[in-house]
């Protein structure tokens, strides 16, 4: 069983920086890819970024060049730093774990409870 707990998030102005963290626990968690997804009101869940056990990364097109995902296996924590935030980045951000390094939602077996990120113009 894998447990994921997000922290961070909050409200910022456009152009500012914000970070969210995902603390993971469970057997063999360091072998999993951990990804971030987001969902805005009345929109489908969208892939944001993922990092594999050996720190290979994937990014969604809308965040490339602005967001950075990283992981600290010693702390079982994955970080998402979000720079140059835009109002359209406003969403609930979820971390998730998968045994496959992918941007495909269905591969992710475990999900956190989500963290709200709000960006004002």
Short mmCIF file of N, CA, C and O in Angstrom, two decimals:
data_model
loop_
_atom_site.label_atom_id
_atom_site.label_comp_id
_atom_site.label_asym_id
_atom_site.label_seq_id
_atom_site.Cartn_x
_atom_site.Cartn_y
_atom_site.Cartn_z
N UNK A 1 0.85 -1.19 0.00
CA UNK A 1 0.00 0.00 0.00
C UNK A 1 0.89 1.24 0.00
O UNK A 1 1.87 1.32 0.72
N UNK A 2 0.53 2.20 -0.83
CA UNK A 2 1.27 3.46 -0.94
C UNK A 2 0.36 4.59 -0.46
O UNK A 2 -0.82 4.64 -0.81
N UNK A 3 0.93 5.46 0.34
CA UNK A 3 0.17 6.62 0.82
C UNK A 3 0.89 7.89 0.39
O UNK A 3 2.11 7.99 0.51
N UNK A 4 0.12 8.84 -0.12
CA UNK A 4 0.67 10.09 -0.62
C UNK A 4 -0.04 11.25 0.06
O UNK A 4 -1.27 11.29 0.11
N UNK A 5 0.76 12.20 0.55
CA UNK A 5 0.19 13.36 1.23
C UNK A 5 0.81 14.63 0.67
O UNK A 5 2.03 14.83 0.78
N UNK A 6 -0.03 15.47 0.06
CA UNK A 6 0.44 16.73 -0.48
C UNK A 6 0.51 17.81 0.60
O UNK A 6 -0.28 17.79 1.56
N UNK A 7 1.40 18.74 0.40
CA UNK A 7 1.46 19.93 1.25
C UNK A 7 1.95 21.10 0.40
O UNK A 7 2.49 20.91 -0.69
N UNK A 8 1.78 22.28 0.95
CA UNK A 8 2.13 23.48 0.20
C UNK A 8 0.92 24.01 -0.52
O UNK A 8 -0.21 23.81 -0.09
N UNK A 9 1.13 24.64 -1.64
CA UNK A 9 0.03 25.27 -2.35
C UNK A 9 -0.34 26.58 -1.69
O UNK A 9 0.37 27.09 -0.83
N UNK A 10 -1.46 27.14 -2.09
CA UNK A 10 -1.91 28.41 -1.55
C UNK A 10 -2.31 29.36 -2.64
O UNK A 10 -2.62 28.95 -3.76
N UNK A 11 -2.30 30.65 -2.30
CA UNK A 11 -2.73 31.68 -3.24
C UNK A 11 -1.59 32.65 -3.51
O UNK A 11 -0.93 33.12 -2.57
N UNK A 12 -1.37 32.95 -4.80
CA UNK A 12 -0.32 33.88 -5.21
C UNK A 12 -0.84 34.74 -6.35
O UNK A 12 -1.90 34.47 -6.92
N UNK A 13 -0.04 35.75 -6.67
CA UNK A 13 -0.32 36.60 -7.82
C UNK A 13 0.34 36.02 -9.07
O UNK A 13 1.33 35.28 -8.98
N UNK A 14 -0.18 36.36 -10.21
CA UNK A 14 0.42 35.92 -11.47
C UNK A 14 1.88 36.36 -11.54
O UNK A 14 2.22 37.47 -11.12
N UNK A 15 2.71 35.45 -12.04
CA UNK A 15 4.14 35.73 -12.16
C UNK A 15 4.96 35.27 -10.98
O UNK A 15 6.19 35.22 -11.05
N UNK A 16 4.28 34.94 -9.88
CA UNK A 16 5.01 34.52 -8.68
C UNK A 16 5.31 33.02 -8.72
O UNK A 16 4.94 32.30 -9.63
N UNK A 17 6.02 32.58 -7.66
CA UNK A 17 6.46 31.19 -7.55
C UNK A 17 5.80 30.53 -6.36
O UNK A 17 5.57 31.16 -5.32
N UNK A 18 5.52 29.25 -6.53
CA UNK A 18 4.91 28.46 -5.45
C UNK A 18 5.42 27.03 -5.57
O UNK A 18 5.76 26.58 -6.67
N UNK A 19 5.48 26.34 -4.45
CA UNK A 19 5.90 24.94 -4.48
C UNK A 19 4.87 24.07 -3.76
O UNK A 19 4.24 24.52 -2.80
N UNK A 20 4.75 22.85 -4.23
CA UNK A 20 3.96 21.84 -3.53
C UNK A 20 4.86 20.62 -3.34
O UNK A 20 5.77 20.37 -4.13
N UNK A 21 4.59 19.89 -2.27
CA UNK A 21 5.37 18.70 -1.95
C UNK A 21 4.45 17.51 -1.81
O UNK A 21 3.27 17.66 -1.47
N UNK A 22 5.03 16.33 -2.04
CA UNK A 22 4.28 15.08 -1.91
C UNK A 22 5.12 14.12 -1.07
O UNK A 22 6.19 13.67 -1.53
N UNK A 23 4.66 13.84 0.13
CA UNK A 23 5.35 12.89 1.00
C UNK A 23 4.76 11.51 0.76
O UNK A 23 3.54 11.31 0.88
N UNK A 24 5.63 10.57 0.43
CA UNK A 24 5.17 9.23 0.06
C UNK A 24 5.61 8.22 1.10
O UNK A 24 6.69 8.34 1.69
N UNK A 25 4.79 7.24 1.32
CA UNK A 25 5.17 6.14 2.21
C UNK A 25 4.62 4.85 1.65
O UNK A 25 3.66 4.83 0.88
N UNK A 26 5.26 3.76 2.03
CA UNK A 26 4.82 2.46 1.55
C UNK A 26 5.99 1.65 1.04
O UNK A 26 7.07 2.17 0.76
N UNK A 27 5.72 0.36 0.89
CA UNK A 27 6.78 -0.55 0.48
C UNK A 27 7.20 -0.26 -0.95
O UNK A 27 6.37 -0.08 -1.83
N UNK A 28 8.49 -0.23 -1.16
CA UNK A 28 9.09 -0.05 -2.48
C UNK A 28 8.72 1.27 -3.12
O UNK A 28 8.77 1.40 -4.34
N UNK A 29 8.34 2.26 -2.35
CA UNK A 29 7.90 3.53 -2.92
C UNK A 29 8.98 4.16 -3.78
O UNK A 29 8.67 4.83 -4.77
N UNK A 30 10.23 3.96 -3.43
CA UNK A 30 11.30 4.58 -4.21
C UNK A 30 11.42 3.97 -5.61
O UNK A 30 12.17 4.51 -6.44
N UNK A 31 10.72 2.91 -5.88
CA UNK A 31 10.75 2.31 -7.22
C UNK A 31 9.64 2.87 -8.12
O UNK A 31 9.60 2.57 -9.31
N UNK A 32 8.76 3.66 -7.54
CA UNK A 32 7.62 4.18 -8.29
C UNK A 32 7.96 5.50 -8.97
O UNK A 32 8.75 6.31 -8.45
N UNK A 33 7.33 5.72 -10.11
CA UNK A 33 7.24 7.07 -10.67
C UNK A 33 6.19 7.83 -9.87
O UNK A 33 5.14 7.27 -9.52
N UNK A 34 6.49 9.08 -9.56
CA UNK A 34 5.52 9.94 -8.89
C UNK A 34 5.21 11.11 -9.82
O UNK A 34 6.11 11.74 -10.37
N UNK A 35 3.94 11.33 -10.01
CA UNK A 35 3.52 12.38 -10.92
C UNK A 35 2.63 13.39 -10.24
O UNK A 35 2.09 13.15 -9.16
N UNK A 36 2.48 14.54 -10.89
CA UNK A 36 1.55 15.57 -10.47
C UNK A 36 0.51 15.76 -11.58
O UNK A 36 0.85 15.83 -12.76
N UNK A 37 -0.73 15.83 -11.16
CA UNK A 37 -1.83 16.12 -12.04
C UNK A 37 -2.60 17.29 -11.43
O UNK A 37 -2.46 17.58 -10.25
N UNK A 38 -3.41 17.94 -12.25
CA UNK A 38 -4.22 19.03 -11.71
C UNK A 38 -5.61 18.99 -12.34
O UNK A 38 -5.79 18.49 -13.44
N UNK A 39 -6.55 19.52 -11.59
CA UNK A 39 -7.92 19.57 -12.09
C UNK A 39 -8.54 20.89 -11.68
O UNK A 39 -8.63 21.20 -10.48
N UNK A 40 -8.95 21.64 -12.68
CA UNK A 40 -9.65 22.90 -12.46
C UNK A 40 -11.15 22.64 -12.50
O UNK A 40 -11.59 21.62 -13.07
N UNK A 41 -11.94 23.51 -11.91
CA UNK A 41 -13.39 23.32 -11.92
C UNK A 41 -13.94 23.12 -13.33
O UNK A 41 -13.58 23.83 -14.25
N UNK A 42 -14.75 22.09 -13.48
CA UNK A 42 -15.41 21.78 -14.74
C UNK A 42 -14.44 21.42 -15.87
O UNK A 42 -14.81 21.50 -17.05
N UNK A 43 -13.24 21.03 -15.51
CA UNK A 43 -12.27 20.58 -16.52
C UNK A 43 -11.78 19.19 -16.18
O UNK A 43 -11.86 18.75 -15.02
N UNK A 44 -11.25 18.50 -17.17
CA UNK A 44 -10.71 17.17 -16.94
C UNK A 44 -9.36 17.25 -16.23
O UNK A 44 -8.67 18.27 -16.30
N UNK A 45 -9.03 16.16 -15.56
CA UNK A 45 -7.73 16.10 -14.90
C UNK A 45 -6.63 16.15 -15.96
O UNK A 45 -6.71 15.47 -16.99
N UNK A 46 -5.60 16.94 -15.68
CA UNK A 46 -4.53 17.19 -16.65
C UNK A 46 -3.18 16.78 -16.07
O UNK A 46 -2.88 17.08 -14.90
N UNK A 47 -2.38 16.12 -16.89
CA UNK A 47 -1.02 15.76 -16.47
C UNK A 47 -0.16 17.00 -16.38
O UNK A 47 -0.18 17.85 -17.28
N UNK A 48 0.64 17.07 -15.31
CA UNK A 48 1.53 18.21 -15.12
C UNK A 48 2.98 17.80 -15.28
O UNK A 48 3.72 18.35 -16.10
N UNK A 49 3.41 16.83 -14.49
CA UNK A 49 4.81 16.40 -14.52
C UNK A 49 4.94 15.07 -13.80
O UNK A 49 4.09 14.70 -12.99
N UNK A 50 6.02 14.35 -14.10
CA UNK A 50 6.30 13.09 -13.42
C UNK A 50 7.81 12.91 -13.32
O UNK A 50 8.56 13.38 -14.18
N UNK A 51 8.22 12.21 -12.27
CA UNK A 51 9.64 11.89 -12.08
C UNK A 51 9.76 10.42 -11.74
O UNK A 51 9.04 9.90 -10.88
N UNK A 52 10.65 9.74 -12.43
CA UNK A 52 10.84 8.30 -12.21
C UNK A 52 11.74 8.07 -11.00
O UNK A 52 12.29 8.99 -10.41
N UNK A 53 11.92 6.80 -10.67
CA UNK A 53 12.74 6.45 -9.52
C UNK A 53 14.18 6.93 -9.69
O UNK A 53 14.86 7.23 -8.72
N UNK A 54 14.64 7.02 -10.95
CA UNK A 54 16.02 7.47 -11.22
C UNK A 54 16.05 8.89 -11.77
O UNK A 54 17.01 9.28 -12.43
N UNK A 55 14.98 9.63 -11.49
CA UNK A 55 14.88 11.07 -11.76
C UNK A 55 14.75 11.46 -13.23
O UNK A 55 15.02 12.61 -13.59
N UNK A 56 14.31 10.55 -14.08
CA UNK A 56 13.87 10.96 -15.42
C UNK A 56 12.56 11.73 -15.27
O UNK A 56 11.72 11.37 -14.44
N UNK A 57 12.40 12.76 -16.10
CA UNK A 57 11.23 13.60 -15.93
C UNK A 57 10.39 13.70 -17.21
O UNK A 57 10.89 13.53 -18.32
N UNK A 58 9.11 13.95 -16.99
CA UNK A 58 8.16 14.24 -18.06
C UNK A 58 7.41 15.50 -17.66
O UNK A 58 7.13 15.69 -16.46
N UNK A 59 7.05 16.31 -18.64
CA UNK A 59 6.28 17.51 -18.36
C UNK A 59 5.13 17.66 -19.36
O UNK A 59 5.27 17.33 -20.54
N UNK A 60 4.03 18.20 -18.87
CA UNK A 60 2.95 18.56 -19.76
C UNK A 60 3.33 19.80 -20.55
O UNK A 60 4.11 20.64 -20.08
N UNK A 61 2.78 19.94 -21.74
CA UNK A 61 3.16 21.05 -22.61
C UNK A 61 2.87 22.41 -21.99
O UNK A 61 3.62 23.37 -22.20
N UNK A 62 1.81 22.50 -21.23
CA UNK A 62 1.42 23.80 -20.68
C UNK A 62 2.33 24.30 -19.56
O UNK A 62 2.26 25.47 -19.19
N UNK A 63 3.19 23.43 -19.03
CA UNK A 63 4.05 23.84 -17.92
C UNK A 63 5.53 23.75 -18.24
O UNK A 63 6.36 24.14 -17.42
N UNK A 64 5.87 23.24 -19.40
CA UNK A 64 7.28 23.09 -19.77
C UNK A 64 7.98 24.44 -19.70
O UNK A 64 7.48 25.43 -20.21
N UNK A 65 9.16 24.44 -19.08
CA UNK A 65 9.93 25.66 -18.96
C UNK A 65 9.56 26.51 -17.77
O UNK A 65 10.27 27.46 -17.43
N UNK A 66 8.44 26.20 -17.10
CA UNK A 66 8.01 26.98 -15.94
C UNK A 66 8.02 26.16 -14.66
O UNK A 66 8.30 26.69 -13.58
N UNK A 67 7.68 24.87 -14.76
CA UNK A 67 7.60 24.00 -13.59
C UNK A 67 8.78 23.05 -13.58
O UNK A 67 9.26 22.62 -14.64
N UNK A 68 9.22 22.69 -12.37
CA UNK A 68 10.30 21.73 -12.21
C UNK A 68 9.90 20.69 -11.16
O UNK A 68 9.52 21.05 -10.05
N UNK A 69 10.00 19.43 -11.54
CA UNK A 69 9.72 18.34 -10.61
C UNK A 69 11.03 17.71 -10.18
O UNK A 69 11.97 17.59 -10.98
N UNK A 70 11.10 17.32 -8.92
CA UNK A 70 12.31 16.67 -8.41
C UNK A 70 11.90 15.74 -7.28
O UNK A 70 10.79 15.83 -6.75
N UNK A 71 12.80 14.85 -6.92
CA UNK A 71 12.51 13.94 -5.81
C UNK A 71 13.74 13.75 -4.95
O UNK A 71 14.88 13.81 -5.44
N UNK A 72 13.49 13.52 -3.68
CA UNK A 72 14.53 13.21 -2.71
C UNK A 72 14.16 11.84 -2.15
O UNK A 72 13.29 11.72 -1.28
N UNK A 73 14.83 10.81 -2.65
CA UNK A 73 14.49 9.45 -2.23
C UNK A 73 14.80 9.20 -0.76
O UNK A 73 14.15 8.37 -0.11
N UNK A 74 15.77 9.90 -0.22
CA UNK A 74 16.10 9.74 1.20
C UNK A 74 14.96 10.22 2.07
O UNK A 74 14.74 9.70 3.18
N UNK A 75 14.21 11.20 1.59
CA UNK A 75 13.08 11.74 2.35
C UNK A 75 11.74 11.23 1.83
O UNK A 75 10.69 11.63 2.34
N UNK A 76 11.77 10.41 0.78
CA UNK A 76 10.53 9.91 0.17
C UNK A 76 9.58 11.05 -0.18
O UNK A 76 8.37 10.97 0.05
N UNK A 77 10.15 12.09 -0.75
CA UNK A 77 9.37 13.29 -1.05
C UNK A 77 9.63 13.75 -2.48
O UNK A 77 10.77 13.72 -2.95
N UNK A 78 8.56 14.16 -3.14
CA UNK A 78 8.63 14.71 -4.49
C UNK A 78 8.17 16.15 -4.42
O UNK A 78 7.19 16.47 -3.74
N UNK A 79 8.89 17.00 -5.14
CA UNK A 79 8.62 18.43 -5.11
C UNK A 79 8.20 18.92 -6.50
O UNK A 79 8.69 18.43 -7.51
N UNK A 80 7.32 19.89 -6.51
CA UNK A 80 6.97 20.56 -7.76
C UNK A 80 7.11 22.06 -7.53
O UNK A 80 6.36 22.64 -6.75
N UNK A 81 8.12 22.64 -8.17
CA UNK A 81 8.29 24.08 -8.09
C UNK A 81 7.64 24.71 -9.31
O UNK A 81 7.92 24.33 -10.44
N UNK A 82 6.82 25.70 -9.05
CA UNK A 82 6.03 26.33 -10.11
C UNK A 82 6.42 27.80 -10.21
O UNK A 82 6.16 28.58 -9.29
N UNK A 83 7.07 28.15 -11.32
CA UNK A 83 7.50 29.53 -11.56
C UNK A 83 6.60 30.19 -12.58
O UNK A 83 5.89 29.51 -13.34
N UNK A 84 6.64 31.50 -12.61
CA UNK A 84 5.88 32.28 -13.60
C UNK A 84 4.43 31.81 -13.68
O UNK A 84 3.90 31.55 -14.76
N UNK A 85 3.82 31.70 -12.53
CA UNK A 85 2.45 31.17 -12.48
C UNK A 85 1.47 32.07 -13.20
O UNK A 85 1.60 33.30 -13.22
N UNK A 86 0.47 31.43 -13.79
CA UNK A 86 -0.57 32.12 -14.54
C UNK A 86 -1.93 31.80 -13.92
O UNK A 86 -2.09 30.75 -13.29
N UNK A 87 -2.91 32.65 -14.12
CA UNK A 87 -4.25 32.34 -13.59
C UNK A 87 -4.78 30.98 -14.07
O UNK A 87 -5.48 30.29 -13.31
N UNK A 88 -4.42 30.58 -15.27
CA UNK A 88 -4.89 29.28 -15.78
C UNK A 88 -4.22 28.10 -15.10
O UNK A 88 -4.59 26.94 -15.36
N UNK A 89 -3.23 28.35 -14.25
CA UNK A 89 -2.64 27.27 -13.45
C UNK A 89 -3.48 26.97 -12.20
O UNK A 89 -3.19 26.01 -11.47
N UNK A 90 -4.48 27.76 -11.95
CA UNK A 90 -5.35 27.55 -10.80
C UNK A 90 -6.06 26.21 -10.90
O UNK A 90 -6.71 25.91 -11.91
N UNK A 91 -5.89 25.38 -9.87
CA UNK A 91 -6.46 24.04 -9.88
C UNK A 91 -6.16 23.36 -8.54
O UNK A 91 -5.40 23.88 -7.73
N UNK A 92 -6.75 22.20 -8.36
CA UNK A 92 -6.31 21.31 -7.28
C UNK A 92 -5.21 20.43 -7.86
O UNK A 92 -5.39 19.83 -8.93
N UNK A 93 -4.09 20.39 -7.17
CA UNK A 93 -2.94 19.62 -7.63
C UNK A 93 -2.86 18.32 -6.83
O UNK A 93 -2.84 18.34 -5.60
N UNK A 94 -2.81 17.21 -7.55
CA UNK A 94 -2.75 15.88 -6.95
C UNK A 94 -1.42 15.22 -7.28
O UNK A 94 -0.96 15.29 -8.42
N UNK A 95 -0.83 14.57 -6.29
CA UNK A 95 0.29 13.70 -6.63
C UNK A 95 -0.22 12.27 -6.70
O UNK A 95 -1.22 11.91 -6.06
N UNK A 96 0.47 11.47 -7.48
CA UNK A 96 0.05 10.11 -7.73
C UNK A 96 1.28 9.24 -7.99
O UNK A 96 2.33 9.75 -8.40
N UNK A 97 1.15 7.95 -7.77
CA UNK A 97 2.27 7.02 -7.94
C UNK A 97 1.89 5.93 -8.93
O UNK A 97 0.76 5.42 -8.91
N UNK A 98 2.89 5.58 -9.76
CA UNK A 98 2.68 4.56 -10.77
C UNK A 98 3.92 3.69 -10.89
O UNK A 98 5.03 4.14 -10.63
N UNK A 99 3.72 2.46 -11.35
CA UNK A 99 4.86 1.57 -11.58
C UNK A 99 5.41 1.74 -12.99
O UNK A 99 6.42 1.11 -13.33
N UNK A 100 4.74 2.59 -13.78
CA UNK A 100 5.18 2.88 -15.14
C UNK A 100 5.47 4.36 -15.24
O UNK A 100 4.72 5.19 -14.72
N UNK A 101 6.54 4.71 -15.93
CA UNK A 101 6.88 6.13 -16.11
C UNK A 101 6.07 6.66 -17.28
O UNK A 101 6.38 6.39 -18.44
N UNK A 102 5.03 7.41 -16.95
CA UNK A 102 4.05 7.77 -17.97
C UNK A 102 3.33 9.06 -17.61
O UNK A 102 3.31 9.47 -16.44
N UNK A 103 2.71 9.66 -18.63
CA UNK A 103 1.83 10.81 -18.41
C UNK A 103 0.35 10.38 -18.50
O UNK A 103 -0.53 11.24 -18.50
N UNK A 104 0.11 9.09 -18.55
CA UNK A 104 -1.24 8.57 -18.72
C UNK A 104 -1.89 8.32 -17.37
O UNK A 104 -1.40 7.52 -16.57
N UNK A 105 -2.97 8.99 -17.12
CA UNK A 105 -3.62 8.95 -15.81
C UNK A 105 -3.92 7.53 -15.34
O UNK A 105 -3.74 7.20 -14.16
N UNK A 106 -4.35 6.68 -16.26
CA UNK A 106 -4.80 5.34 -15.88
C UNK A 106 -3.68 4.45 -15.33
O UNK A 106 -3.95 3.44 -14.69
N UNK A 107 -2.43 4.84 -15.56
CA UNK A 107 -1.32 4.03 -15.03
C UNK A 107 -1.06 4.31 -13.55
O UNK A 107 -0.31 3.59 -12.91
N UNK A 108 -1.66 5.38 -13.03
CA UNK A 108 -1.39 5.79 -11.66
C UNK A 108 -2.37 5.11 -10.72
O UNK A 108 -3.58 5.29 -10.82
N UNK A 109 -1.81 4.33 -9.78
CA UNK A 109 -2.63 3.50 -8.91
C UNK A 109 -2.99 4.18 -7.59
O UNK A 109 -3.99 3.82 -6.96
N UNK A 110 -2.14 5.09 -7.15
CA UNK A 110 -2.32 5.70 -5.83
C UNK A 110 -2.35 7.22 -5.99
O UNK A 110 -1.57 7.78 -6.75
N UNK A 111 -3.23 7.84 -5.20
CA UNK A 111 -3.45 9.28 -5.32
C UNK A 111 -3.50 9.93 -3.95
O UNK A 111 -3.99 9.33 -2.98
N UNK A 112 -3.00 11.16 -3.89
CA UNK A 112 -3.14 11.95 -2.68
C UNK A 112 -4.48 12.66 -2.65
O UNK A 112 -5.29 12.53 -3.57
N UNK A 113 -4.67 13.47 -1.61
CA UNK A 113 -5.97 14.11 -1.42
C UNK A 113 -6.07 15.44 -2.15
O UNK A 113 -7.16 15.99 -2.29
N UNK A 114 -4.95 15.98 -2.62
CA UNK A 114 -4.95 17.20 -3.39
C UNK A 114 -4.59 18.43 -2.57
O UNK A 114 -4.79 18.48 -1.36
N UNK A 115 -4.04 19.42 -3.27
CA UNK A 115 -3.68 20.70 -2.66
C UNK A 115 -4.12 21.82 -3.60
O UNK A 115 -3.85 21.77 -4.80
N UNK A 116 -4.78 22.82 -3.05
CA UNK A 116 -5.30 23.91 -3.87
C UNK A 116 -4.21 24.91 -4.21
O UNK A 116 -3.47 25.36 -3.33
N UNK A 117 -4.14 25.26 -5.48
CA UNK A 117 -3.26 26.34 -5.95
C UNK A 117 -4.14 27.36 -6.65
O UNK A 117 -4.88 27.02 -7.58
N UNK A 118 -4.07 28.60 -6.21
CA UNK A 118 -4.87 29.67 -6.80
C UNK A 118 -3.95 30.80 -7.23
O UNK A 118 -3.14 31.28 -6.45
N UNK A 119 -4.08 31.20 -8.50
CA UNK A 119 -3.25 32.27 -9.04
C UNK A 119 -4.17 33.40 -9.49
O UNK A 119 -5.03 33.20 -10.35
N UNK A 120 -3.96 34.56 -8.93
CA UNK A 120 -4.78 35.73 -9.25
C UNK A 120 -4.07 36.63 -10.25
O UNK A 120 -2.85 36.77 -10.21
N UNK A 121 -4.86 37.24 -11.11
CA UNK A 121 -4.27 38.14 -12.14
C UNK A 121 -4.08 39.54 -11.60
O UNK A 121 -4.55 39.88 -10.54
#
